[in-house]
CSV table of C-alpha atoms in Angstrom, one decimal:
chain,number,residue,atom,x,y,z
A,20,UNK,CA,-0.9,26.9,-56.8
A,21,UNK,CA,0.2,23.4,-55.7
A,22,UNK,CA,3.5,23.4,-58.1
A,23,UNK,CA,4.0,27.3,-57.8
A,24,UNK,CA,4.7,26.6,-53.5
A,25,UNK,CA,6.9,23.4,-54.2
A,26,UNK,CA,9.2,25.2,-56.8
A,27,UNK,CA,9.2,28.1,-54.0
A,28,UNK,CA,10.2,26.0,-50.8
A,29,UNK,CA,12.7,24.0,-53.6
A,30,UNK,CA,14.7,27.3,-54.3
A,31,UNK,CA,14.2,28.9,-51.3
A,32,UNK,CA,15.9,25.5,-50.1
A,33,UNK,CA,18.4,25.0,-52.4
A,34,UNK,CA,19.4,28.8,-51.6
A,35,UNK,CA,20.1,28.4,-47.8
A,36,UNK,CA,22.1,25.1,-48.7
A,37,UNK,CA,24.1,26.8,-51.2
A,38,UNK,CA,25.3,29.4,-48.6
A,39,UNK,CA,25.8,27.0,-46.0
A,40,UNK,CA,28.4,25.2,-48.6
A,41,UNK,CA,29.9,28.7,-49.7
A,42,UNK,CA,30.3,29.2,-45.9
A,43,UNK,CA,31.7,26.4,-45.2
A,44,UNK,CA,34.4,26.4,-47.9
A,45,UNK,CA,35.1,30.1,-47.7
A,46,UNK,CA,35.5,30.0,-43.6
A,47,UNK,CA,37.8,27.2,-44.6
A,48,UNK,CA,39.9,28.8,-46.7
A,49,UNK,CA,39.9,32.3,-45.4
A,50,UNK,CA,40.4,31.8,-41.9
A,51,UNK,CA,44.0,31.2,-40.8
A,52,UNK,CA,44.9,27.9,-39.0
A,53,UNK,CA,43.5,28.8,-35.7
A,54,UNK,CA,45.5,27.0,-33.1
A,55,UNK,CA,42.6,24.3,-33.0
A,56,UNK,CA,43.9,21.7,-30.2
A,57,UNK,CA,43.7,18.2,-32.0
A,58,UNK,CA,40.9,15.9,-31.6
A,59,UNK,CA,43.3,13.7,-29.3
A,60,UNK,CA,44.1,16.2,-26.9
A,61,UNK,CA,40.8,17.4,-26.4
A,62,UNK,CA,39.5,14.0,-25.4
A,63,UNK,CA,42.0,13.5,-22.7
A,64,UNK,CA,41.6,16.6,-21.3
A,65,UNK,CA,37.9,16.0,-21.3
A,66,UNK,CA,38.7,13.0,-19.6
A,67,UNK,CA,41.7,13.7,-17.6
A,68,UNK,CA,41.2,17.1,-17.0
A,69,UNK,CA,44.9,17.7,-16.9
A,70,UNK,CA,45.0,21.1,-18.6
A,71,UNK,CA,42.7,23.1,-17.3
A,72,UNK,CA,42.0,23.5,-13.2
A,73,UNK,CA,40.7,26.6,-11.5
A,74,UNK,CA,41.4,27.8,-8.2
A,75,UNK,CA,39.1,27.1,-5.6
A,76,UNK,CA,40.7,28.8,-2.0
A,77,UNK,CA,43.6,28.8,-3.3
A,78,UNK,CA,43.6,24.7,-4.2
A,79,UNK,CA,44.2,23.8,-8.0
A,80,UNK,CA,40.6,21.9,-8.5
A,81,UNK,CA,39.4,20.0,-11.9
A,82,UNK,CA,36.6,22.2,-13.2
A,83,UNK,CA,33.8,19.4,-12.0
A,84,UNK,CA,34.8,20.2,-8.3
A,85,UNK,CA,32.9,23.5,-8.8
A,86,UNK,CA,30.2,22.3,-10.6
A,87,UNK,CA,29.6,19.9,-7.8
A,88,UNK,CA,29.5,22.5,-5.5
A,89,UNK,CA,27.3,24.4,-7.3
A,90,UNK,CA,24.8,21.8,-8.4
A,91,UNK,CA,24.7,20.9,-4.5
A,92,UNK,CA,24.0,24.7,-3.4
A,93,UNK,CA,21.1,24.6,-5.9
A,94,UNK,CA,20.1,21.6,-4.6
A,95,UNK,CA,19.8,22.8,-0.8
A,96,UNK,CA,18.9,26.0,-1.5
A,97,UNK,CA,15.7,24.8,-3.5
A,98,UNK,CA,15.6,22.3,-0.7
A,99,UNK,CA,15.3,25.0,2.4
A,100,UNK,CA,12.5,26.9,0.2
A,101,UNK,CA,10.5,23.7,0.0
A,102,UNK,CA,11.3,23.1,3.7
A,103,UNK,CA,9.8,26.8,4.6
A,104,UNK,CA,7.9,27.4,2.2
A,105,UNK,CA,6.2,24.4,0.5
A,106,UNK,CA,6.1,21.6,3.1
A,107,UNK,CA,3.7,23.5,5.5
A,108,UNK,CA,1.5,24.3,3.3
A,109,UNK,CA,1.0,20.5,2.1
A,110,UNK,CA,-2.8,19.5,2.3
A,111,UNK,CA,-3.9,16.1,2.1
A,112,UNK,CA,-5.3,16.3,-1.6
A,113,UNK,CA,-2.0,17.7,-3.1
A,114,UNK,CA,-1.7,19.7,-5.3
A,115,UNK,CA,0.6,19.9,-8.8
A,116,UNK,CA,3.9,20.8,-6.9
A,117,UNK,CA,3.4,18.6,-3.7
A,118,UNK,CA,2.4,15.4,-6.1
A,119,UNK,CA,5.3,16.2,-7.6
A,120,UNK,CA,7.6,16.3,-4.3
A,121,UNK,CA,5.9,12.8,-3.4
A,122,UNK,CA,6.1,10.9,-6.3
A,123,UNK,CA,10.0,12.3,-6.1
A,124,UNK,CA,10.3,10.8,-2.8
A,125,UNK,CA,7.7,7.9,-3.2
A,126,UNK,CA,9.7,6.2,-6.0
A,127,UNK,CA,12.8,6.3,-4.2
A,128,UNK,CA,11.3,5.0,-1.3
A,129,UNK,CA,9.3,2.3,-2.9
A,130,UNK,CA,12.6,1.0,-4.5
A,131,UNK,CA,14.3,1.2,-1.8
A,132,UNK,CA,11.6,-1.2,0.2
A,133,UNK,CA,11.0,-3.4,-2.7
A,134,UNK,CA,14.7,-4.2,-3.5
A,135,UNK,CA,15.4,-3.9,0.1
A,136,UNK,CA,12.4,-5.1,2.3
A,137,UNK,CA,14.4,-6.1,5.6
A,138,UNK,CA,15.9,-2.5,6.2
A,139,UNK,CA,15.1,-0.1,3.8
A,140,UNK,CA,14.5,3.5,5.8
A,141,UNK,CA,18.1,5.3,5.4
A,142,UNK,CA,19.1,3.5,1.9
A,143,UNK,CA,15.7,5.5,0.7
A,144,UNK,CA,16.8,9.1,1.6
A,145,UNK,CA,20.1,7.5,0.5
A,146,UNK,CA,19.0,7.0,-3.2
A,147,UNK,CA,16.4,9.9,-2.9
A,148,UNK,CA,19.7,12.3,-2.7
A,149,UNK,CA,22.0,10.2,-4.9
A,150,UNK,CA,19.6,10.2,-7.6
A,151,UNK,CA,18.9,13.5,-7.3
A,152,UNK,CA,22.4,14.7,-7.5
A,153,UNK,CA,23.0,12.2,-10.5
A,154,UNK,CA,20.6,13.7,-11.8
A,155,UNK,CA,20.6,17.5,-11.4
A,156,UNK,CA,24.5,17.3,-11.7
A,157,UNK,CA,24.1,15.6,-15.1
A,158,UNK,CA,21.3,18.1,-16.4
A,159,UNK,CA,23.9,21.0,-15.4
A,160,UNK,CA,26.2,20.6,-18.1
A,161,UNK,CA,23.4,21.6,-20.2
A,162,UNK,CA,23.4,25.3,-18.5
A,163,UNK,CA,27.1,25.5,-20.1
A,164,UNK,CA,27.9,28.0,-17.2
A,165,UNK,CA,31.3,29.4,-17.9
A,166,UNK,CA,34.1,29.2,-15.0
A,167,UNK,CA,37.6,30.8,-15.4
A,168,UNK,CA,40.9,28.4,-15.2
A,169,UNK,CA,44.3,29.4,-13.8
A,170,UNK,CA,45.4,29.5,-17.4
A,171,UNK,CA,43.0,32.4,-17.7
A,172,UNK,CA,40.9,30.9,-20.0
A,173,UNK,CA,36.8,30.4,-19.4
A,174,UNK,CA,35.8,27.3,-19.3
A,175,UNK,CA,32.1,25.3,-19.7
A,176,UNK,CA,31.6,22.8,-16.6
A,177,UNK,CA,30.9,20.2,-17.0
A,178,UNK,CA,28.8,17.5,-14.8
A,179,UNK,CA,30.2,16.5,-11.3
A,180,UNK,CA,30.4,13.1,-12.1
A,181,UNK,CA,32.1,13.4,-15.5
A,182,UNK,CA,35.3,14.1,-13.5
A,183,UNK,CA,36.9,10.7,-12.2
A,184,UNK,CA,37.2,11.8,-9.2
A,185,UNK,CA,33.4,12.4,-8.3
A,186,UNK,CA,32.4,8.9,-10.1
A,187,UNK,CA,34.9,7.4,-7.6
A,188,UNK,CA,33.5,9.6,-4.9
A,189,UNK,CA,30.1,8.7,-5.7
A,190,UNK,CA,31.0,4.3,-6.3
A,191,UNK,CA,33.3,4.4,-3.0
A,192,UNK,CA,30.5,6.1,-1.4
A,193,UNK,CA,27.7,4.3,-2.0
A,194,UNK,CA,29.5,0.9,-1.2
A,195,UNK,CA,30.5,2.1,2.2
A,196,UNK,CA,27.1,2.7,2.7
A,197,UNK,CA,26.2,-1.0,1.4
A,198,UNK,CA,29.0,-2.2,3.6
A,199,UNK,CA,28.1,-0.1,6.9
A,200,UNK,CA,24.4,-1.2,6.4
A,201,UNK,CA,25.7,-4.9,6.3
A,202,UNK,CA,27.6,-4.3,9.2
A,203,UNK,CA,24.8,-2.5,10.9
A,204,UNK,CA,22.2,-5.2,10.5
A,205,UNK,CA,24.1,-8.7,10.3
A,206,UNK,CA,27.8,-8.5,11.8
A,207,UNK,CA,30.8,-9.9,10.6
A,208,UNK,CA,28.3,-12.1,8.2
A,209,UNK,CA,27.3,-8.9,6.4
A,210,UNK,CA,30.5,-7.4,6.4
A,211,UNK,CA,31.7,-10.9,4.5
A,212,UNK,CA,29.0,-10.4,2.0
A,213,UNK,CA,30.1,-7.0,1.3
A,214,UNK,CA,33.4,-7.6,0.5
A,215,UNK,CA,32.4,-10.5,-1.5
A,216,UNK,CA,31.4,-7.7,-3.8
A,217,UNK,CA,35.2,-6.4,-3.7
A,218,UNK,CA,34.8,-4.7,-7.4
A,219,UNK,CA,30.9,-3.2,-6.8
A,220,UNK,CA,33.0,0.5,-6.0
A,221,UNK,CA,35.0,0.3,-8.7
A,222,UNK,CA,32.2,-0.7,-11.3
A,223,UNK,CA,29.9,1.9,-10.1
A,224,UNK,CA,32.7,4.6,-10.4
A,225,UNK,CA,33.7,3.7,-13.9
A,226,UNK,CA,30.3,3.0,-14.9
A,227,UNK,CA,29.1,6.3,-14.2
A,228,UNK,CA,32.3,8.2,-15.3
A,229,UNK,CA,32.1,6.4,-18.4
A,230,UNK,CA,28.3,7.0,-19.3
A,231,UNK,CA,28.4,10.5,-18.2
A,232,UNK,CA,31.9,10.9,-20.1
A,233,UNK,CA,30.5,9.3,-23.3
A,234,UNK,CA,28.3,12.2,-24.0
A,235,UNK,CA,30.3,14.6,-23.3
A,236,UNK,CA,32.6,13.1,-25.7
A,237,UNK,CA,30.3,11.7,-28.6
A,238,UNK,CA,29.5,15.5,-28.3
A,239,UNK,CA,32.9,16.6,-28.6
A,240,UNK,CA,33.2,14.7,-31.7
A,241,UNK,CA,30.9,15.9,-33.4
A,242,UNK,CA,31.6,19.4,-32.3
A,243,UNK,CA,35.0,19.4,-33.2
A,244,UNK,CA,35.0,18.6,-36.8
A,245,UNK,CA,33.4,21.9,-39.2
A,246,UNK,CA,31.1,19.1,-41.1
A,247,UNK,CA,29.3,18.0,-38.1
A,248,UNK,CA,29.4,20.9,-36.2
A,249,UNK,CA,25.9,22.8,-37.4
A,250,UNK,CA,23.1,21.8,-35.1
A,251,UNK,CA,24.0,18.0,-35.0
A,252,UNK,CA,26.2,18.8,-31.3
A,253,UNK,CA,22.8,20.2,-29.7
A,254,UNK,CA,20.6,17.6,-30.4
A,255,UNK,CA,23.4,15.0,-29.7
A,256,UNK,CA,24.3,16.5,-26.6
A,257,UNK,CA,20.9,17.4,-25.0
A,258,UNK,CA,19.7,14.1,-25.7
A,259,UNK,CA,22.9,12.4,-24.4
A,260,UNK,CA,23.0,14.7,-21.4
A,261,UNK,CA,19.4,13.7,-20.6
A,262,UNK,CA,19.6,10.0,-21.4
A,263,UNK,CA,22.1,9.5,-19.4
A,264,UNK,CA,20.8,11.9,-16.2
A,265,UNK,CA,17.8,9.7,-16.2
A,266,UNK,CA,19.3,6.5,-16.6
A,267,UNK,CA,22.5,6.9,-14.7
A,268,UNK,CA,20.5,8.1,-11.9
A,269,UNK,CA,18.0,4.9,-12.0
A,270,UNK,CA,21.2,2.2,-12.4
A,271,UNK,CA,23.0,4.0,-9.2
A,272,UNK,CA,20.0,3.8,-7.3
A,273,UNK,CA,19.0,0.4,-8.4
A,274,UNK,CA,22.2,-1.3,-7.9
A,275,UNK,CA,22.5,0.8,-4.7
A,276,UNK,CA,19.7,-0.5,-3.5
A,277,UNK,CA,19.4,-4.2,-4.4
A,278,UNK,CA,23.0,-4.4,-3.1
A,279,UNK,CA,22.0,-2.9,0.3
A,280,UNK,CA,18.9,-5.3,0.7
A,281,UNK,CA,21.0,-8.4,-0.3
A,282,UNK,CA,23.7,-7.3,2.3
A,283,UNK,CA,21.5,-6.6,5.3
A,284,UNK,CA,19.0,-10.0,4.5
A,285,UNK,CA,19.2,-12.4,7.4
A,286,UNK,CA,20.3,-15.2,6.8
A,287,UNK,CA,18.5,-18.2,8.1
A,288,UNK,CA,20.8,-21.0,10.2
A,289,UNK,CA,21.4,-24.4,8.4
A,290,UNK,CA,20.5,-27.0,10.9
A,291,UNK,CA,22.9,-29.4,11.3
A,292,UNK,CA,22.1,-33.0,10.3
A,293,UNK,CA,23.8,-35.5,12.0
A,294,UNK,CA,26.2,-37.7,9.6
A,295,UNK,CA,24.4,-41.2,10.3
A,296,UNK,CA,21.0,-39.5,8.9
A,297,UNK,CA,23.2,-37.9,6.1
A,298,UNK,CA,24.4,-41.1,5.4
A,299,UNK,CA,20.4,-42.8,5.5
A,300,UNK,CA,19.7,-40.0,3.2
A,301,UNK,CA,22.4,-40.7,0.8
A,302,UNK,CA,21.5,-44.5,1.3
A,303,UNK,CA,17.6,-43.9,0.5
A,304,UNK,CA,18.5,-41.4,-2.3
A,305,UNK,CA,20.7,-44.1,-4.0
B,26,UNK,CA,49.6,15.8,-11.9
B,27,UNK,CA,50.2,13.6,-9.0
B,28,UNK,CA,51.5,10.5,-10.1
B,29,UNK,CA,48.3,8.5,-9.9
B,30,UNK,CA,47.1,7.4,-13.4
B,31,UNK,CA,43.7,8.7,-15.0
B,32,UNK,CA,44.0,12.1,-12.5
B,33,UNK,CA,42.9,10.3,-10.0
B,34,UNK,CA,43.5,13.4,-6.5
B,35,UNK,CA,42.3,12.1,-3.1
B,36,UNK,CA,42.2,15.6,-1.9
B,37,UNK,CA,39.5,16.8,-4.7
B,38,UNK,CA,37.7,13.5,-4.4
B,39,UNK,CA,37.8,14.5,-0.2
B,40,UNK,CA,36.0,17.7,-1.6
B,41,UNK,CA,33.3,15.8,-3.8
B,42,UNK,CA,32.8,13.5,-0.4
B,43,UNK,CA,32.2,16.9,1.7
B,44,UNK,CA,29.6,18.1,-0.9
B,45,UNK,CA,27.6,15.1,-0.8
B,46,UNK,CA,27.9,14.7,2.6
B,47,UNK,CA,26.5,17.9,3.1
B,48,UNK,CA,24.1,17.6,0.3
B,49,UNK,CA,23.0,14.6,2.1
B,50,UNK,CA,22.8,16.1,5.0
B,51,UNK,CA,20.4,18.7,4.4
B,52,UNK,CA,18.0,17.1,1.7
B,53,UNK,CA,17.8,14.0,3.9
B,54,UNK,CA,16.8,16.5,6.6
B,55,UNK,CA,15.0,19.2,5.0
B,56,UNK,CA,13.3,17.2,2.0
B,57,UNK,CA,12.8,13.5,2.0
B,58,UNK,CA,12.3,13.3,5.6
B,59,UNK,CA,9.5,15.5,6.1
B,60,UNK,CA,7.9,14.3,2.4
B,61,UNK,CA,8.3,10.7,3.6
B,62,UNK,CA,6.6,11.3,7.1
B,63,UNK,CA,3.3,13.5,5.7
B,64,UNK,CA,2.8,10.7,3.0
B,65,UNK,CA,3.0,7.9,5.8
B,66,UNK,CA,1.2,10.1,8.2
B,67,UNK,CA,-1.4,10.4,5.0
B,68,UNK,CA,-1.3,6.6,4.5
B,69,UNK,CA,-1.5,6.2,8.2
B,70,UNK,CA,-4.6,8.9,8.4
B,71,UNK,CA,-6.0,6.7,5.5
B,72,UNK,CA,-5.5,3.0,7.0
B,73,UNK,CA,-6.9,4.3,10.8
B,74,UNK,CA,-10.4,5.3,8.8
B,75,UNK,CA,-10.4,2.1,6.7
B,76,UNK,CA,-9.9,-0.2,9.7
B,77,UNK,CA,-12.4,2.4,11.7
B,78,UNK,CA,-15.1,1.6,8.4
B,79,UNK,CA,-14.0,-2.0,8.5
B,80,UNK,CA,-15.0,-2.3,12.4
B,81,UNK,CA,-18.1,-0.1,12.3
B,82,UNK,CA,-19.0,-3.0,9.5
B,83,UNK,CA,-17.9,-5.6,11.6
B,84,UNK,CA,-20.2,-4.4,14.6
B,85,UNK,CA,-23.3,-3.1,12.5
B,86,UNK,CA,-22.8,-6.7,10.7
B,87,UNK,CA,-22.6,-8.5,14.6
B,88,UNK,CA,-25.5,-6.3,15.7
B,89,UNK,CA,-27.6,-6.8,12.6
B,90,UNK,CA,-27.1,-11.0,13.7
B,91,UNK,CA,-27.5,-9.7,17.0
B,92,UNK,CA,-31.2,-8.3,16.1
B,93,UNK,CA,-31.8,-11.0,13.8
B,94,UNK,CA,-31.3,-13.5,16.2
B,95,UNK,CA,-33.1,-11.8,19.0
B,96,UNK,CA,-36.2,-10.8,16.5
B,97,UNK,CA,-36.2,-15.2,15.7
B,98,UNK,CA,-36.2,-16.2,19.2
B,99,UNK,CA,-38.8,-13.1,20.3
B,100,UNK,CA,-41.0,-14.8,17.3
B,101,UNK,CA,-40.5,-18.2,18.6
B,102,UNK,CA,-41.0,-17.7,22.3
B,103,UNK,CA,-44.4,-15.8,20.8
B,104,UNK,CA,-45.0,-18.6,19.3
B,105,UNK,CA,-44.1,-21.0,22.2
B,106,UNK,CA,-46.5,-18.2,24.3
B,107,UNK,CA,-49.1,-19.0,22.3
B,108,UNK,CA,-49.3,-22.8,22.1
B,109,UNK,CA,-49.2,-22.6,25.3
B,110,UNK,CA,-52.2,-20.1,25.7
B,111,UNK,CA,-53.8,-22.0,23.4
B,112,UNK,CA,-53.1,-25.4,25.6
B,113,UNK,CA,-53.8,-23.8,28.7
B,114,UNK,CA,-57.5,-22.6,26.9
B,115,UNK,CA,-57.8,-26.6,25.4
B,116,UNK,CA,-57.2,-28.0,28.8
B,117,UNK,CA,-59.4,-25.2,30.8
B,118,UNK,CA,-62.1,-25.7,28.1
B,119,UNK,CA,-61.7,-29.4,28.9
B,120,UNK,CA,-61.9,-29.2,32.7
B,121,UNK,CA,-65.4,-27.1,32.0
B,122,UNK,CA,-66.2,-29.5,29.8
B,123,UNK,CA,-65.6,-32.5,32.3
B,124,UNK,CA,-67.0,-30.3,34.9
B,125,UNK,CA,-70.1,-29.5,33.1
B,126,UNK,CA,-70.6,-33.6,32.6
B,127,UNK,CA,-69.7,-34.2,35.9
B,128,UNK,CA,-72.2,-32.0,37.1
B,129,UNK,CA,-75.1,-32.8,34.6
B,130,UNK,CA,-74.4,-36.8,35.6
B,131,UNK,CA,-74.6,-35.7,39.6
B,132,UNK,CA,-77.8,-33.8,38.3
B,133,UNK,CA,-79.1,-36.9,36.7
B,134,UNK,CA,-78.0,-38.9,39.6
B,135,UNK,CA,-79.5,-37.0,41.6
B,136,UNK,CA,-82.9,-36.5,39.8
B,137,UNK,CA,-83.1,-40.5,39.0
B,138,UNK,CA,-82.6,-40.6,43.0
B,139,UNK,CA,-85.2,-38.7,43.8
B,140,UNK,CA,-87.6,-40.0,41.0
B,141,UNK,CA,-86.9,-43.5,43.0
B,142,UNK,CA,-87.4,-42.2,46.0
B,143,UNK,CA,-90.2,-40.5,45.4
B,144,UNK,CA,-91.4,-43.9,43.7
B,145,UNK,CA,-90.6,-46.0,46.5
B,146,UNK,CA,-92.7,-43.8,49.0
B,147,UNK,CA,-95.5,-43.5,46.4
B,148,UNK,CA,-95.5,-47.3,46.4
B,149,UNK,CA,-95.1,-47.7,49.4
B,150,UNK,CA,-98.1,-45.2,50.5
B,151,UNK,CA,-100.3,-46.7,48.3
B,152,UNK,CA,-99.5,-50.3,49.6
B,153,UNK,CA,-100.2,-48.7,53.1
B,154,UNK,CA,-103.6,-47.2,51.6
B,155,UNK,CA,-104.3,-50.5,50.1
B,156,UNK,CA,-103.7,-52.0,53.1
B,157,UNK,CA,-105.6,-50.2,55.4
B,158,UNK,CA,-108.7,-50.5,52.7
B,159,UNK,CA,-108.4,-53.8,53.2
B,160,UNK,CA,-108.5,-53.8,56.6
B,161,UNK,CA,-111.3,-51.8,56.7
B,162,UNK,CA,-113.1,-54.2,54.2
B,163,UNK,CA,-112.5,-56.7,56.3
B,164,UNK,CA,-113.9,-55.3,58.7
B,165,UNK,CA,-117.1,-54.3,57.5
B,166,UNK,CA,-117.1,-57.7,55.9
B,167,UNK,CA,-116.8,-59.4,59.3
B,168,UNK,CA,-119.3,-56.8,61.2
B,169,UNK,CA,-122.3,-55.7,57.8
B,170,UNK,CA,-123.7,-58.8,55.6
B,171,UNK,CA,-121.4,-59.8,52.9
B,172,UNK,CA,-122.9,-58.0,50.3
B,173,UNK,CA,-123.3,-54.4,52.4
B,174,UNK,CA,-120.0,-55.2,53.2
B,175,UNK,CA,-118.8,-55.2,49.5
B,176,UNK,CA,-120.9,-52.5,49.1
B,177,UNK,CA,-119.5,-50.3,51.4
B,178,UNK,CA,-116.4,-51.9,50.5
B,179,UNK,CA,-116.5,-50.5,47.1
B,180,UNK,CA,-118.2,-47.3,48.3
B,181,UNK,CA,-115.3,-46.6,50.3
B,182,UNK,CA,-112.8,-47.4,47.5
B,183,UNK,CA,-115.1,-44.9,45.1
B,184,UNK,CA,-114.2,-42.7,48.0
B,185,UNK,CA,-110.9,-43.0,48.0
């Protein structure tokens, strides 16, 4: 019985290969040269998105504009029906749901006091929506919703931070806040330290256009040669997509939030020794 | 394109800045504010009962002292009561005592007086007796012969 199964799951195996192959080579051969864009283009238009805008109002906008606007209306839409619908009926043994909610809001707010123990109330909700937007935005590209361009095309968005212009958005963003809460709590002194972190916007906005832009390309790889393009894209992809939703969305709020704390610490006056004691010192030291 | 390298438009990153500034907005209002202040009205809840239980301690463990401390002196001032009962009986018992001798030596006292006293007159009445027989022996001695004298001498003593 034992041998009869193997030599069944052996052909049976062997069969599907074979037809995979035959496909392969036939599709290969009998198709025409489709007017496949080159690997090349396709990665700077995934990064540039260059070629393909849609009209938003009648403004030319990079496909990532909508999907930020979209993942922001699911966002406060699911938001509102918590606030109605959920929040008043929280009891104080919570349920699945509201344990859910807190630990949501609790880790966020817990980093934000840890990393940031002076002042740590607004860069909390700050990171609680950042994160959540990093997030949800990155997990959307999974939906593959289609959008149509002004070529007339359709189009899969992709996240809101894959486009250049929302990493920048998000970096320039989250500095101001990191300046204005330095401002806010120590003056001119925190306004110093800051800028003493003149490249923080620009290494956030790279750093998240970059990791959320290497998925999407690794995945384009893969997808666009015929070899690599059977099942191999949707387990690259979704694991990509979701690696770097989780992660992306922890760095921003870590940085974010250590950045914030060092800004807004106090910083305790030097007392000024008098130059003959300095110089007893320096004599008792040598 | 605009001229700025990597497609870099301030107007669409304007637009991303007014979606998260909105998105902000509302999930700062509707969601992590109202999460944040039922878990530290919760914590709060939870810290007001464990300083309530950590006073109610504190006062049951001062009013247990309290009681322990009263209960120690209540036993000692029983026990000062009660030496001093106990004196007060000794030194009663010893004024009795005293009082009782006093009295039994007055007694005595009085009795040996009296014994003397009586002694004294008893002497005395019998020296007076004796005295007056001899008068009257000398008498009869001087008036009878000598021998009816000692006769009635004797006579009266046998008398007597």
């Amino acid at each position: 019985m034992e041998k009869k199964k193997k030599t069944r799951f052996i052909i049976i195996f062997a069969f599907i290969f074979a037809i995979l192959i035959a496909g392969i080579i036939i599709t290969g051969n009998l198709l025409p040269e489709s007017p496949h864009e080159e690997i090349s283009v396709a990665m700077k238009d995934a990064v540039l998105h260059e070629t393909f805008k849609i009209n938003l109002f009648g403004l030319q906008v990079n496909p990532a504009v909508i999907s930020a606007f979209i993942v922001s209306g699911i966002l406060i839409v699911a938001a509102i029906i918590i606030r109605i619908f959920v929040i008043p009926k929280f009891t104080i043994i919570p349920g699945k749901f509201q344990m859910l909610l807190e630990q949501g809001v609790e880790l966020f707010a817990n980093m934000a006091k840890e990393n940031s123990p002076h002042c740590h109330g607004f860069i909390g909700g700050y990171i609680f929506v950042a994160g959540a937007y990093i997030c949800i935005g990155t997990l959307f590209e999974l939906l593959g919703l289609q959008a149509s361009t002004t070529a007339g095309t359709s189009i899969a968005l992709p996240a809101p931070l894959a486009d250049i212009n929302g990493a920048i958005t998000m970096g320039c963003l989250t500095f101001l806040v990191i300046m204005g809460g330095g401002i806010a709590r120590n003056g001119l002194k925190g306004l110093g330290k800051a800028l003493k972190e003149f490249s923080l916007p620009i290494s956030m906005s790279f750093r998240l256009f970059g990791a959320l832009l290497s998925g999407a390309l690794v995945t384009d790889l893969v997808y666009h040669y015929t070899l690599t393009s059977y099942v191999i894209p949707v387990f690259v992809g979704v694991i990509f997509t979701l690696l770097h939703a989780l992660i992306q969305a922890y760095v921003l709020t870590t940085l974010a939030s250590t950045y914030f704390g060092e800004v807004t610490e106090k910083s305790e006056k030097k007392v000024k020794v008098p130059k003959e004691k300095k110089k007893k010192i320096k004599a008792e030291r040598a | 394109m605009t001229g700025v390298p990597l497609n870099i438009d301030f107007q669409q990153i304007l637009l991303h800045l007014l979606n998260f500034a909105i998105l902000f907005f509302v999930l700062y209002l509707a969601l992590y504010k109202p999460v944040k202040n039922f878990i530290d009205k919760r914590k709060a809840g939870y810290q007001e009962l464990d300083d309530q239980t950590k006073e109610n301690l504190d006062k049951a463990n001062a009013l247990k002292e309290e009681y322990e401390s009263k209960l120690q002196e209540a036993d000692s001032e029983a026990a000062d009561i009660k030496n001093k009962a106990m004196d007060e009986a000794n030194a009663m018992a010893k004024t009795r005592t005293d009082e009782a001798k006093a009295e039994a030596e007055l007694i005595l006292e009085k009795a040996r007086k009296q014994a003397e006293e009586e002694k004294d007159r008893i002497v005395a009445e019998a020296g007076d007796q004796i005295e007056e027989l001899a008068k009257e022996a000398a008498k009869k001695a001087i008036f009878d012969s000598t021998s009816d004298a000692f006769d009635s001498f004797l006579d009266s003593a046998e008398e007597k």
